[in-house]
Amino acid sequence: MADTKIYRASTTAPVNIAVIKYWGKRDPKLNLPTNSSLSVTLAQSDLRTHTTASCSSSYPSSDSLLLNGQDQDVSGARTQACFRELRSLRKQLEDQDSSLSKIADLPLKIVSENNFPTAAGLASSAAGFAALVRAIANLYELKQDETELSRIARQGSGSACRSLFGGYVGWNAGTQADGSDSMAYQVAPASHWPQMRALILVVSAAKKGVSSTTGMQTTVATSSLFPARANETVPRRMKEMEKAIQERDFETFGKVTMMDSNSFHATCLDTYPPIFYMNDVSRAAIKVVETINAAAGKTIAAYTFDAGPNAVIYYLEESEKEVVGLFKAAIGDKEGWTGTRGRAVEANIAALYKVQAEASVAIGLLKEGVSRIILTGVGEGPVKTEETLVDEQGQAVSPK
Amino acid sequence: MADTKIYRASTTAPVNIAVIKYWGKRDPKLNLPTNSSLSVTLAQSDLRTHTTASCSSSYPSSDSLLLNGQDQDVSGARTQACFRELRSLRKQLEDQDSSLSKIADLPLKIVSENNFPTAAGLASSAAGFAALVRAIANLYELKQDETELSRIARQGSGSACRSLFGGYVGWNAGTQADGSDSMAYQVAPASHWPQMRALILVVSAAKKGVSSTTGMQTTVATSSLFPARANETVPRRMKEMEKAIQERDFETFGKVTMMDSNSFHATCLDTYPPIFYMNDVSRAAIKVVETINAAAGKTIAAYTFDAGPNAVIYYLEESEKEVVGLFKAAIGDKEGWTGTRGRAVEANIAALYKVQAEASVAIGLLKEGVSRIILTGVGEGPVKTEETLVDEQGQAVSPK
């Protein structure tokens, strides 16, 4: 009688927000970047993907992926590359140890849930592919470490490789044509600098901008300023940023974060036709961060923008009152202030009052344009969990 | 008895809008640029400064400048440099020819009027300094040609050197430390390509941005992408642009114009702290230009933005219906459509209808954010005029 057992393994994986941006592929097929990048992994209590990987001979013959209850296409080259590489590693194990179950070729059923609204426009592909790769690696009981798995996750979605680690994470661009040295590494664990916090201002975009895959290749092809960023600016800033993290130097961390976000969006603007991800509300967030830092006499808040108008503002726990308190007073009642973290922060009317004159237009734009806020901070990498999204009969179940 | 005669000479001078932007000084004192630039001189019937230079021993001992009825400070280094250089040239003439009146040391009274509202936020310093230098050169009967005078006007306001010529005008950055080779030159007269038109969308800015003098020096000091623009991108584009003008190749002219505007604003965004001149209304103008070109299947309209949110859109006379007609239909009733040129253009509802679906958000932003429009085109350089702004008694008079 054939083995019809349902094999299952589950994990959660975090979102990461880069402080040195990944933009531009030197090899689109292998997702090899033109430059190294660096990110902060965010706490999974606020933002995470929960994924169960399962396989069974009783499943329909083709692999499947269910995300937030919706069937996803798994025939794309990127998902296929992840499946193929992970299966190949399982096969090596099975070949070495005949006592292992032969599961490498069984159909995969992956079930995934995000704990944050898709409407937030947060790049969920990083957490998604990190969770997918980590869950299948668990299912296959692979011995590869996070660095080796990051090489696989990278092929699913570039920035996913950084979500395999917690804390402060680098992604080395590498120089090999086959991508063998293009992997993520931990710069420092979350425990090294646990005071790092992030305030995310979710900004409603009138329309979805250019997709990052299309956008970054147009930048590489047309921006005359891009080579200077990839070849000179980013390599220098990677070193500055790693040092700032090692030394817990927020002023440098913040300044380099802001400059790198601006540099990335500058190359988008220098693309032809130009790509705009920031809008007037995004710029209003920049203005308010500038007034907060001016009032503090030093950099205590740092903005960064991915391929969309949302502002992510890094700050240290000790500056919560000056940073989040002011934004809470400025933006007023919005979804997100009501959560555990949000309720804990008092609106800092006094601080707002001081910058009101200089930032009144910006404050008006934020009040109008921010649809919700998310308060989070640096967090851990993927965590194995017994909570499963596939039941004993192999059916998808809703998370508790 | 002393000579109390009122010496007078008048000129008009045009505005110019660059298609390769001047941004960055290698010598702030001499107004020497980091890169060459190129502009189109605009018709003086639409936009011009009218200036009368006069001098007399009967005047109060200090030089004066009245602009639009308001006394201006002439003690600044830039105005002083222009006065000093022009006086020195007059002195050389007087030294060579003793029959000439000794007027080089007489107090100067300059009276100037713009024919466009200051509220339009159009850079008026170029036309202003070009008119000032040209009027004093007329007063002093100097033999120097436009190229030589451009070296003087440049010291008043960099881009003023380009307003001494009509048509298509380059400004060579030069390499000499004393600026002796940093002068304007005519690429082609207006008559070479008289079909060039410009539609200016005046956008109300919530607040005046960073001044260009401050802004450009911050860019030079902090932007890591700026050297690539100044040293590589602009030199290449200067050649492409001059060739496009020689060959009356609007597609190349338009594409390079748009790319260079984007490149300039990209270096502003890469400045720390970042400088934003464009806003959501400016970007809406870009979007509409993109849809116009997509509908035409080629580049028939080209946007460019100076240090502010106003859009200048170049197009050829033959595309008036597709470009201006569509903008007129999109923007609706605004000041500027009522002038001679504006009335001649019919709102092109059919063309608007075709792009409505794709550009509806942009069209809404334009309707709301454009405060007035100006329709103009390529035009001639400064013109000597008998119409004086200083009467026989040396008093300022209003222009007819």
PDB file of C-alpha atoms in Angstrom, chain A residues 30-290:
ATOM      1  CA  LEU A  30      18.561  34.637 -11.170  1.00  0.00           C
ATOM      2  CA  ASN A  31      17.454  37.813  -9.337  1.00  0.00           C
ATOM      3  CA  LEU A  32      21.038  38.973  -8.977  1.00  0.00           C
ATOM      4  CA  PRO A  33      21.224  42.600  -7.868  1.00  0.00           C
ATOM      5  CA  THR A  34      23.393  45.406  -9.191  1.00  0.00           C
ATOM      6  CA  ASN A  35      24.235  46.439  -5.642  1.00  0.00           C
ATOM      7  CA  SER A  36      24.288  45.143  -2.092  1.00  0.00           C
ATOM      8  CA  SER A  37      21.510  46.179   0.293  1.00  0.00           C
ATOM      9  CA  LEU A  38      20.739  46.210   4.002  1.00  0.00           C
ATOM     10  CA  SER A  39      17.503  46.019   5.948  1.00  0.00           C
ATOM     11  CA  VAL A  40      15.912  45.887   9.360  1.00  0.00           C
ATOM     12  CA  THR A  41      13.745  42.840  10.016  1.00  0.00           C
ATOM     13  CA  LEU A  42      10.452  43.900  11.598  1.00  0.00           C
ATOM     14  CA  ALA A  43       8.674  42.238  14.507  1.00  0.00           C
ATOM     15  CA  GLN A  44       6.376  39.380  13.505  1.00  0.00           C
ATOM     16  CA  SER A  45       3.844  40.253  16.170  1.00  0.00           C
ATOM     17  CA  ASP A  46       2.963  43.195  13.925  1.00  0.00           C
ATOM     18  CA  LEU A  47       3.746  41.971  10.411  1.00  0.00           C
ATOM     19  CA  ARG A  48       4.336  38.387   9.350  1.00  0.00           C
ATOM     20  CA  THR A  49       3.503  35.647   6.901  1.00  0.00           C
ATOM     21  CA  HIS A  50       2.493  32.303   8.391  1.00  0.00           C
ATOM     22  CA  THR A  51       3.064  29.373   6.028  1.00  0.00           C
ATOM     23  CA  THR A  52       2.496  25.636   6.167  1.00  0.00           C
ATOM     24  CA  ALA A  53       4.228  23.485   3.583  1.00  0.00           C
ATOM     25  CA  SER A  54       2.853  20.032   3.066  1.00  0.00           C
ATOM     26  CA  CYS A  55       3.223  17.213   0.608  1.00  0.00           C
ATOM     27  CA  SER A  56       1.461  13.948   0.041  1.00  0.00           C
ATOM     28  CA  SER A  57       0.931  11.346  -2.626  1.00  0.00           C
ATOM     29  CA  SER A  58      -2.785  11.809  -1.978  1.00  0.00           C
ATOM     30  CA  TYR A  59      -2.663  15.395  -3.291  1.00  0.00           C
ATOM     31  CA  PRO A  60      -3.606  16.324  -6.845  1.00  0.00           C
ATOM     32  CA  SER A  61      -0.507  15.947  -8.979  1.00  0.00           C
ATOM     33  CA  SER A  62       0.357  19.626  -9.397  1.00  0.00           C
ATOM     34  CA  ASP A  63       1.864  21.876  -6.719  1.00  0.00           C
ATOM     35  CA  SER A  64      -0.417  24.529  -5.251  1.00  0.00           C
ATOM     36  CA  LEU A  65      -0.198  27.706  -3.178  1.00  0.00           C
ATOM     37  CA  LEU A  66      -3.078  29.253  -1.282  1.00  0.00           C
ATOM     38  CA  LEU A  67      -2.428  32.810   0.004  1.00  0.00           C
ATOM     39  CA  ASN A  68      -5.023  34.456   2.235  1.00  0.00           C
ATOM     40  CA  GLY A  69      -7.536  31.941   0.918  1.00  0.00           C
ATOM     41  CA  GLN A  70      -6.791  32.699  -2.736  1.00  0.00           C
ATOM     42  CA  ASP A  71      -5.231  30.222  -5.125  1.00  0.00           C
ATOM     43  CA  GLN A  72      -1.946  31.557  -6.522  1.00  0.00           C
ATOM     44  CA  ASP A  73      -0.230  30.739  -9.787  1.00  0.00           C
ATOM     45  CA  VAL A  74       2.870  28.648  -9.031  1.00  0.00           C
ATOM     46  CA  SER A  75       3.926  28.155 -12.644  1.00  0.00           C
ATOM     47  CA  GLY A  76       6.078  31.317 -12.654  1.00  0.00           C
ATOM     48  CA  ALA A  77       9.815  30.834 -13.093  1.00  0.00           C
ATOM     49  CA  ARG A  78      10.538  32.249  -9.647  1.00  0.00           C
ATOM     50  CA  THR A  79       8.335  29.967  -7.612  1.00  0.00           C
ATOM     51  CA  GLN A  80       9.444  27.042  -9.754  1.00  0.00           C
ATOM     52  CA  ALA A  81      13.102  27.854  -9.095  1.00  0.00           C
ATOM     53  CA  CYS A  82      12.477  27.711  -5.322  1.00  0.00           C
ATOM     54  CA  PHE A  83      10.587  24.399  -5.547  1.00  0.00           C
ATOM     55  CA  ARG A  84      13.242  22.883  -7.796  1.00  0.00           C
ATOM     56  CA  GLU A  85      16.198  23.864  -5.626  1.00  0.00           C
ATOM     57  CA  LEU A  86      14.562  22.692  -2.408  1.00  0.00           C
ATOM     58  CA  ARG A  87      13.489  19.367  -3.924  1.00  0.00           C
ATOM     59  CA  SER A  88      16.995  18.822  -5.225  1.00  0.00           C
ATOM     60  CA  LEU A  89      18.413  19.294  -1.712  1.00  0.00           C
ATOM     61  CA  ARG A  90      15.858  16.859  -0.284  1.00  0.00           C
ATOM     62  CA  LYS A  91      16.802  14.342  -2.937  1.00  0.00           C
ATOM     63  CA  GLN A  92      20.443  14.551  -1.938  1.00  0.00           C
ATOM     64  CA  LEU A  93      19.423  13.693   1.630  1.00  0.00           C
ATOM     65  CA  GLU A  94      17.234  10.798   0.520  1.00  0.00           C
ATOM     66  CA  ASP A  95      20.032   9.464  -1.661  1.00  0.00           C
ATOM     67  CA  GLN A  96      22.450   9.596   1.272  1.00  0.00           C
ATOM     68  CA  ASP A  97      20.075   8.019   3.795  1.00  0.00           C
ATOM     69  CA  SER A  98      17.757   5.313   2.554  1.00  0.00           C
ATOM     70  CA  SER A  99      15.797   5.328   5.824  1.00  0.00           C
ATOM     71  CA  LEU A 100      14.322   8.723   4.926  1.00  0.00           C
ATOM     72  CA  SER A 101      10.826   8.930   3.423  1.00  0.00           C
ATOM     73  CA  LYS A 102      10.854   9.561  -0.304  1.00  0.00           C
ATOM     74  CA  ILE A 103       8.926  12.821  -0.368  1.00  0.00           C
ATOM     75  CA  ALA A 104      10.994  15.037  -2.682  1.00  0.00           C
ATOM     76  CA  ASP A 105       8.814  14.331  -5.689  1.00  0.00           C
ATOM     77  CA  LEU A 106       5.432  14.446  -3.960  1.00  0.00           C
ATOM     78  CA  PRO A 107       3.080  17.281  -4.911  1.00  0.00           C
ATOM     79  CA  LEU A 108       3.432  20.319  -2.620  1.00  0.00           C
ATOM     80  CA  LYS A 109       0.493  22.105  -1.064  1.00  0.00           C
ATOM     81  CA  ILE A 110       1.487  25.429   0.467  1.00  0.00           C
ATOM     82  CA  VAL A 111      -0.941  27.460   2.563  1.00  0.00           C
ATOM     83  CA  SER A 112      -0.070  30.989   3.609  1.00  0.00           C
ATOM     84  CA  GLU A 113      -1.665  33.797   5.605  1.00  0.00           C
ATOM     85  CA  ASN A 114      -0.531  37.384   6.234  1.00  0.00           C
ATOM     86  CA  ASN A 115      -1.460  39.061   9.521  1.00  0.00           C
ATOM     87  CA  PHE A 116      -1.594  42.476   7.866  1.00  0.00           C
ATOM     88  CA  PRO A 117      -4.075  43.853   5.355  1.00  0.00           C
ATOM     89  CA  THR A 118      -3.046  43.581   1.715  1.00  0.00           C
ATOM     90  CA  ALA A 119      -4.519  47.030   1.302  1.00  0.00           C
ATOM     91  CA  ALA A 120      -1.627  48.401   3.351  1.00  0.00           C
ATOM     92  CA  GLY A 121       0.511  48.169   0.235  1.00  0.00           C
ATOM     93  CA  LEU A 122       3.397  46.690   2.177  1.00  0.00           C
ATOM     94  CA  ALA A 123       5.776  44.610   0.107  1.00  0.00           C
ATOM     95  CA  SER A 124       4.647  41.174   1.226  1.00  0.00           C
ATOM     96  CA  SER A 125       6.642  39.156  -1.298  1.00  0.00           C
ATOM     97  CA  ALA A 126       9.750  39.241   0.910  1.00  0.00           C
ATOM     98  CA  ALA A 127       7.979  37.678   3.882  1.00  0.00           C
ATOM     99  CA  GLY A 128       6.030  35.402   1.540  1.00  0.00           C
ATOM    100  CA  PHE A 129       8.986  33.812  -0.221  1.00  0.00           C
ATOM    101  CA  ALA A 130      11.051  33.655   2.967  1.00  0.00           C
ATOM    102  CA  ALA A 131       8.220  31.756   4.663  1.00  0.00           C
ATOM    103  CA  LEU A 132       7.712  29.499   1.653  1.00  0.00           C
ATOM    104  CA  VAL A 133      11.385  28.531   1.468  1.00  0.00           C
ATOM    105  CA  ARG A 134      11.758  28.160   5.232  1.00  0.00           C
ATOM    106  CA  ALA A 135       8.572  26.042   5.514  1.00  0.00           C
ATOM    107  CA  ILE A 136       9.585  23.671   2.720  1.00  0.00           C
ATOM    108  CA  ALA A 137      13.109  23.421   4.178  1.00  0.00           C
ATOM    109  CA  ASN A 138      11.477  22.426   7.482  1.00  0.00           C
ATOM    110  CA  LEU A 139       9.226  19.938   5.715  1.00  0.00           C
ATOM    111  CA  TYR A 140      12.221  18.395   3.978  1.00  0.00           C
ATOM    112  CA  GLU A 141      14.321  18.552   7.159  1.00  0.00           C
ATOM    113  CA  LEU A 142      17.133  20.237   5.233  1.00  0.00           C
ATOM    114  CA  LYS A 143      20.410  20.921   7.053  1.00  0.00           C
ATOM    115  CA  GLN A 144      21.194  24.098   5.088  1.00  0.00           C
ATOM    116  CA  ASP A 145      21.547  27.210   7.222  1.00  0.00           C
ATOM    117  CA  GLU A 146      19.807  30.562   6.646  1.00  0.00           C
ATOM    118  CA  THR A 147      22.617  31.833   4.446  1.00  0.00           C
ATOM    119  CA  GLU A 148      22.288  28.900   2.099  1.00  0.00           C
ATOM    120  CA  LEU A 149      18.505  29.098   2.109  1.00  0.00           C
ATOM    121  CA  SER A 150      18.742  32.832   1.360  1.00  0.00           C
ATOM    122  CA  ARG A 151      20.324  31.965  -1.979  1.00  0.00           C
ATOM    123  CA  ILE A 152      17.141  30.051  -2.822  1.00  0.00           C
ATOM    124  CA  ALA A 153      14.662  32.611  -1.442  1.00  0.00           C
ATOM    125  CA  ARG A 154      16.458  35.313  -3.468  1.00  0.00           C
ATOM    126  CA  GLN A 155      15.359  33.561  -6.635  1.00  0.00           C
ATOM    127  CA  GLY A 156      11.737  33.861  -5.533  1.00  0.00           C
ATOM    128  CA  SER A 157      11.905  37.549  -4.645  1.00  0.00           C
ATOM    129  CA  GLY A 158      15.177  39.420  -4.256  1.00  0.00           C
ATOM    130  CA  SER A 159      14.500  41.007  -0.891  1.00  0.00           C
ATOM    131  CA  ALA A 160      13.081  37.730   0.491  1.00  0.00           C
ATOM    132  CA  CYS A 161      16.631  36.576   1.135  1.00  0.00           C
ATOM    133  CA  ARG A 162      16.925  39.204   3.880  1.00  0.00           C
ATOM    134  CA  SER A 163      13.751  37.991   5.629  1.00  0.00           C
ATOM    135  CA  LEU A 164      15.436  34.685   6.565  1.00  0.00           C
ATOM    136  CA  PHE A 165      17.312  36.514   9.318  1.00  0.00           C
ATOM    137  CA  GLY A 166      16.227  38.609  12.263  1.00  0.00           C
ATOM    138  CA  GLY A 167      17.756  41.917  13.317  1.00  0.00           C
ATOM    139  CA  TYR A 168      19.987  43.831  10.905  1.00  0.00           C
ATOM    140  CA  VAL A 169      20.559  42.003   7.650  1.00  0.00           C
ATOM    141  CA  GLY A 170      22.823  42.558   4.661  1.00  0.00           C
ATOM    142  CA  TRP A 171      22.504  41.085   1.200  1.00  0.00           C
ATOM    143  CA  ASN A 172      25.809  40.797  -0.571  1.00  0.00           C
ATOM    144  CA  ALA A 173      25.395  41.509  -4.291  1.00  0.00           C
ATOM    145  CA  GLY A 174      28.162  39.056  -5.096  1.00  0.00           C
ATOM    146  CA  THR A 175      30.151  38.858  -8.305  1.00  0.00           C
ATOM    147  CA  GLN A 176      29.640  35.264  -9.502  1.00  0.00           C
ATOM    148  CA  ALA A 177      27.608  34.814 -12.674  1.00  0.00           C
ATOM    149  CA  ASP A 178      25.698  31.879 -11.163  1.00  0.00           C
ATOM    150  CA  GLY A 179      24.734  33.882  -8.067  1.00  0.00           C
ATOM    151  CA  SER A 180      26.452  31.472  -5.714  1.00  0.00           C
ATOM    152  CA  ASP A 181      27.858  34.361  -3.652  1.00  0.00           C
ATOM    153  CA  SER A 182      24.708  36.524  -3.704  1.00  0.00           C
ATOM    154  CA  MET A 183      23.344  35.745  -0.249  1.00  0.00           C
ATOM    155  CA  ALA A 184      22.077  37.400   2.885  1.00  0.00           C
ATOM    156  CA  TYR A 185      23.992  37.600   6.177  1.00  0.00           C
ATOM    157  CA  GLN A 186      23.203  38.903   9.612  1.00  0.00           C
ATOM    158  CA  VAL A 187      24.962  42.174  10.393  1.00  0.00           C
ATOM    159  CA  ALA A 188      23.723  42.067  13.994  1.00  0.00           C
ATOM    160  CA  PRO A 189      20.926  40.265  15.809  1.00  0.00           C
ATOM    161  CA  ALA A 190      17.898  42.182  17.051  1.00  0.00           C
ATOM    162  CA  SER A 191      19.268  41.817  20.611  1.00  0.00           C
ATOM    163  CA  HIS A 192      22.319  43.907  19.639  1.00  0.00           C
ATOM    164  CA  TRP A 193      20.180  47.030  19.179  1.00  0.00           C
ATOM    165  CA  PRO A 194      16.657  46.148  20.326  1.00  0.00           C
ATOM    166  CA  GLN A 195      15.608  49.779  20.784  1.00  0.00           C
ATOM    167  CA  MET A 196      15.045  50.282  17.041  1.00  0.00           C
ATOM    168  CA  ARG A 197      11.415  51.136  16.253  1.00  0.00           C
ATOM    169  CA  ALA A 198       9.495  51.809  13.072  1.00  0.00           C
ATOM    170  CA  LEU A 199       6.414  53.932  12.469  1.00  0.00           C
ATOM    171  CA  ILE A 200       4.758  53.129   9.164  1.00  0.00           C
ATOM    172  CA  LEU A 201       2.447  55.726   7.634  1.00  0.00           C
ATOM    173  CA  VAL A 202       0.247  53.967   5.125  1.00  0.00           C
ATOM    174  CA  VAL A 203      -0.522  56.448   2.347  1.00  0.00           C
ATOM    175  CA  SER A 204      -3.353  55.839  -0.054  1.00  0.00           C
ATOM    176  CA  ALA A 205      -2.006  55.919  -3.592  1.00  0.00           C
ATOM    177  CA  ALA A 206      -4.369  57.128  -6.296  1.00  0.00           C
ATOM    178  CA  LYS A 207      -3.084  54.348  -8.486  1.00  0.00           C
ATOM    179  CA  LYS A 208      -0.627  51.493  -8.220  1.00  0.00           C
ATOM    180  CA  GLY A 209       2.752  52.649  -9.494  1.00  0.00           C
ATOM    181  CA  VAL A 210       5.097  50.824 -11.812  1.00  0.00           C
ATOM    182  CA  SER A 211       5.902  47.294 -10.550  1.00  0.00           C
ATOM    183  CA  SER A 212       9.363  47.063  -9.062  1.00  0.00           C
ATOM    184  CA  THR A 213      10.532  44.335 -11.435  1.00  0.00           C
ATOM    185  CA  THR A 214       9.646  46.432 -14.488  1.00  0.00           C
ATOM    186  CA  GLY A 215      10.728  49.656 -12.838  1.00  0.00           C
ATOM    187  CA  MET A 216      14.169  48.572 -11.790  1.00  0.00           C
ATOM    188  CA  GLN A 217      15.027  47.182 -15.197  1.00  0.00           C
ATOM    189  CA  THR A 218      13.940  50.419 -16.873  1.00  0.00           C
ATOM    190  CA  THR A 219      16.160  52.301 -14.421  1.00  0.00           C
ATOM    191  CA  VAL A 220      19.161  50.108 -15.254  1.00  0.00           C
ATOM    192  CA  ALA A 221      18.486  50.599 -18.970  1.00  0.00           C
ATOM    193  CA  THR A 222      17.874  54.352 -19.021  1.00  0.00           C
ATOM    194  CA  SER A 223      19.150  56.231 -15.950  1.00  0.00           C
ATOM    195  CA  SER A 224      22.470  57.917 -16.597  1.00  0.00           C
ATOM    196  CA  LEU A 225      22.909  58.510 -12.853  1.00  0.00           C
ATOM    197  CA  PHE A 226      22.258  54.905 -11.824  1.00  0.00           C
ATOM    198  CA  PRO A 227      25.798  53.524 -12.361  1.00  0.00           C
ATOM    199  CA  ALA A 228      27.199  56.065  -9.874  1.00  0.00           C
ATOM    200  CA  ARG A 229      24.685  54.855  -7.291  1.00  0.00           C
ATOM    201  CA  ALA A 230      25.316  51.155  -7.863  1.00  0.00           C
ATOM    202  CA  ASN A 231      29.094  51.306  -8.230  1.00  0.00           C
ATOM    203  CA  GLU A 232      30.134  54.073  -5.853  1.00  0.00           C
ATOM    204  CA  THR A 233      27.420  55.359  -3.543  1.00  0.00           C
ATOM    205  CA  VAL A 234      25.976  52.095  -2.266  1.00  0.00           C
ATOM    206  CA  PRO A 235      29.290  50.258  -1.617  1.00  0.00           C
ATOM    207  CA  ARG A 236      30.440  53.228   0.489  1.00  0.00           C
ATOM    208  CA  ARG A 237      27.135  53.450   2.353  1.00  0.00           C
ATOM    209  CA  MET A 238      27.037  49.713   3.074  1.00  0.00           C
ATOM    210  CA  LYS A 239      30.235  50.129   5.097  1.00  0.00           C
ATOM    211  CA  GLU A 240      28.970  53.260   6.851  1.00  0.00           C
ATOM    212  CA  MET A 241      25.697  51.558   7.691  1.00  0.00           C
ATOM    213  CA  GLU A 242      27.266  48.364   9.059  1.00  0.00           C
ATOM    214  CA  LYS A 243      29.567  50.448  11.236  1.00  0.00           C
ATOM    215  CA  ALA A 244      26.651  52.580  12.468  1.00  0.00           C
ATOM    216  CA  ILE A 245      24.758  49.421  13.429  1.00  0.00           C
ATOM    217  CA  GLN A 246      27.775  47.890  15.186  1.00  0.00           C
ATOM    218  CA  GLU A 247      28.240  51.121  17.135  1.00  0.00           C
ATOM    219  CA  ARG A 248      24.509  51.702  17.694  1.00  0.00           C
ATOM    220  CA  ASP A 249      25.031  55.157  16.173  1.00  0.00           C
ATOM    221  CA  PHE A 250      21.505  56.327  15.309  1.00  0.00           C
ATOM    222  CA  GLU A 251      22.588  59.653  13.846  1.00  0.00           C
ATOM    223  CA  THR A 252      24.645  57.959  11.139  1.00  0.00           C
ATOM    224  CA  PHE A 253      22.102  55.143  10.728  1.00  0.00           C
ATOM    225  CA  GLY A 254      19.347  57.719  10.230  1.00  0.00           C
ATOM    226  CA  LYS A 255      21.245  60.031   7.931  1.00  0.00           C
ATOM    227  CA  VAL A 256      22.449  57.215   5.652  1.00  0.00           C
ATOM    228  CA  THR A 257      18.923  55.726   5.641  1.00  0.00           C
ATOM    229  CA  MET A 258      17.406  59.013   4.455  1.00  0.00           C
ATOM    230  CA  MET A 259      20.154  59.706   1.912  1.00  0.00           C
ATOM    231  CA  ASP A 260      19.875  56.230   0.463  1.00  0.00           C
ATOM    232  CA  SER A 261      16.099  56.417   0.131  1.00  0.00           C
ATOM    233  CA  ASN A 262      16.502  59.747  -1.655  1.00  0.00           C
ATOM    234  CA  SER A 263      19.228  58.332  -3.893  1.00  0.00           C
ATOM    235  CA  PHE A 264      17.022  55.385  -4.872  1.00  0.00           C
ATOM    236  CA  HIS A 265      14.054  57.633  -5.697  1.00  0.00           C
ATOM    237  CA  ALA A 266      16.399  59.999  -7.561  1.00  0.00           C
ATOM    238  CA  THR A 267      17.398  57.177  -9.908  1.00  0.00           C
ATOM    239  CA  CYS A 268      13.694  56.385 -10.359  1.00  0.00           C
ATOM    240  CA  LEU A 269      13.084  60.010 -11.364  1.00  0.00           C
ATOM    241  CA  ASP A 270      16.112  59.829 -13.677  1.00  0.00           C
ATOM    242  CA  THR A 271      14.552  56.793 -15.373  1.00  0.00           C
ATOM    243  CA  TYR A 272      12.900  57.356 -18.760  1.00  0.00           C
ATOM    244  CA  PRO A 273       9.971  57.595 -18.629  1.00  0.00           C
ATOM    245  CA  PRO A 274      10.371  58.758 -15.014  1.00  0.00           C
ATOM    246  CA  ILE A 275       9.042  56.626 -12.162  1.00  0.00           C
ATOM    247  CA  PHE A 276       7.420  58.365  -9.207  1.00  0.00           C
ATOM    248  CA  TYR A 277       6.653  56.421  -6.044  1.00  0.00           C
ATOM    249  CA  MET A 278       6.529  59.300  -3.586  1.00  0.00           C
ATOM    250  CA  ASN A 279       3.692  61.802  -3.692  1.00  0.00           C
ATOM    251  CA  ASP A 280       2.910  65.075  -1.893  1.00  0.00           C
ATOM    252  CA  VAL A 281       1.875  63.132   1.234  1.00  0.00           C
ATOM    253  CA  SER A 282       5.195  61.254   1.237  1.00  0.00           C
ATOM    254  CA  ARG A 283       7.018  64.551   0.970  1.00  0.00           C
ATOM    255  CA  ALA A 284       4.932  65.920   3.808  1.00  0.00           C
ATOM    256  CA  ALA A 285       6.229  63.037   5.974  1.00  0.00           C
ATOM    257  CA  ILE A 286       9.794  64.006   4.995  1.00  0.00           C
ATOM    258  CA  LYS A 287       9.090  67.592   5.955  1.00  0.00           C
ATOM    259  CA  VAL A 288       7.726  66.616   9.374  1.00  0.00           C
ATOM    260  CA  VAL A 289      10.734  64.329  10.040  1.00  0.00           C
ATOM    261  CA  GLU A 290      13.006  67.257   9.132  1.00  0.00           C
TER     262      GLU A 290
END
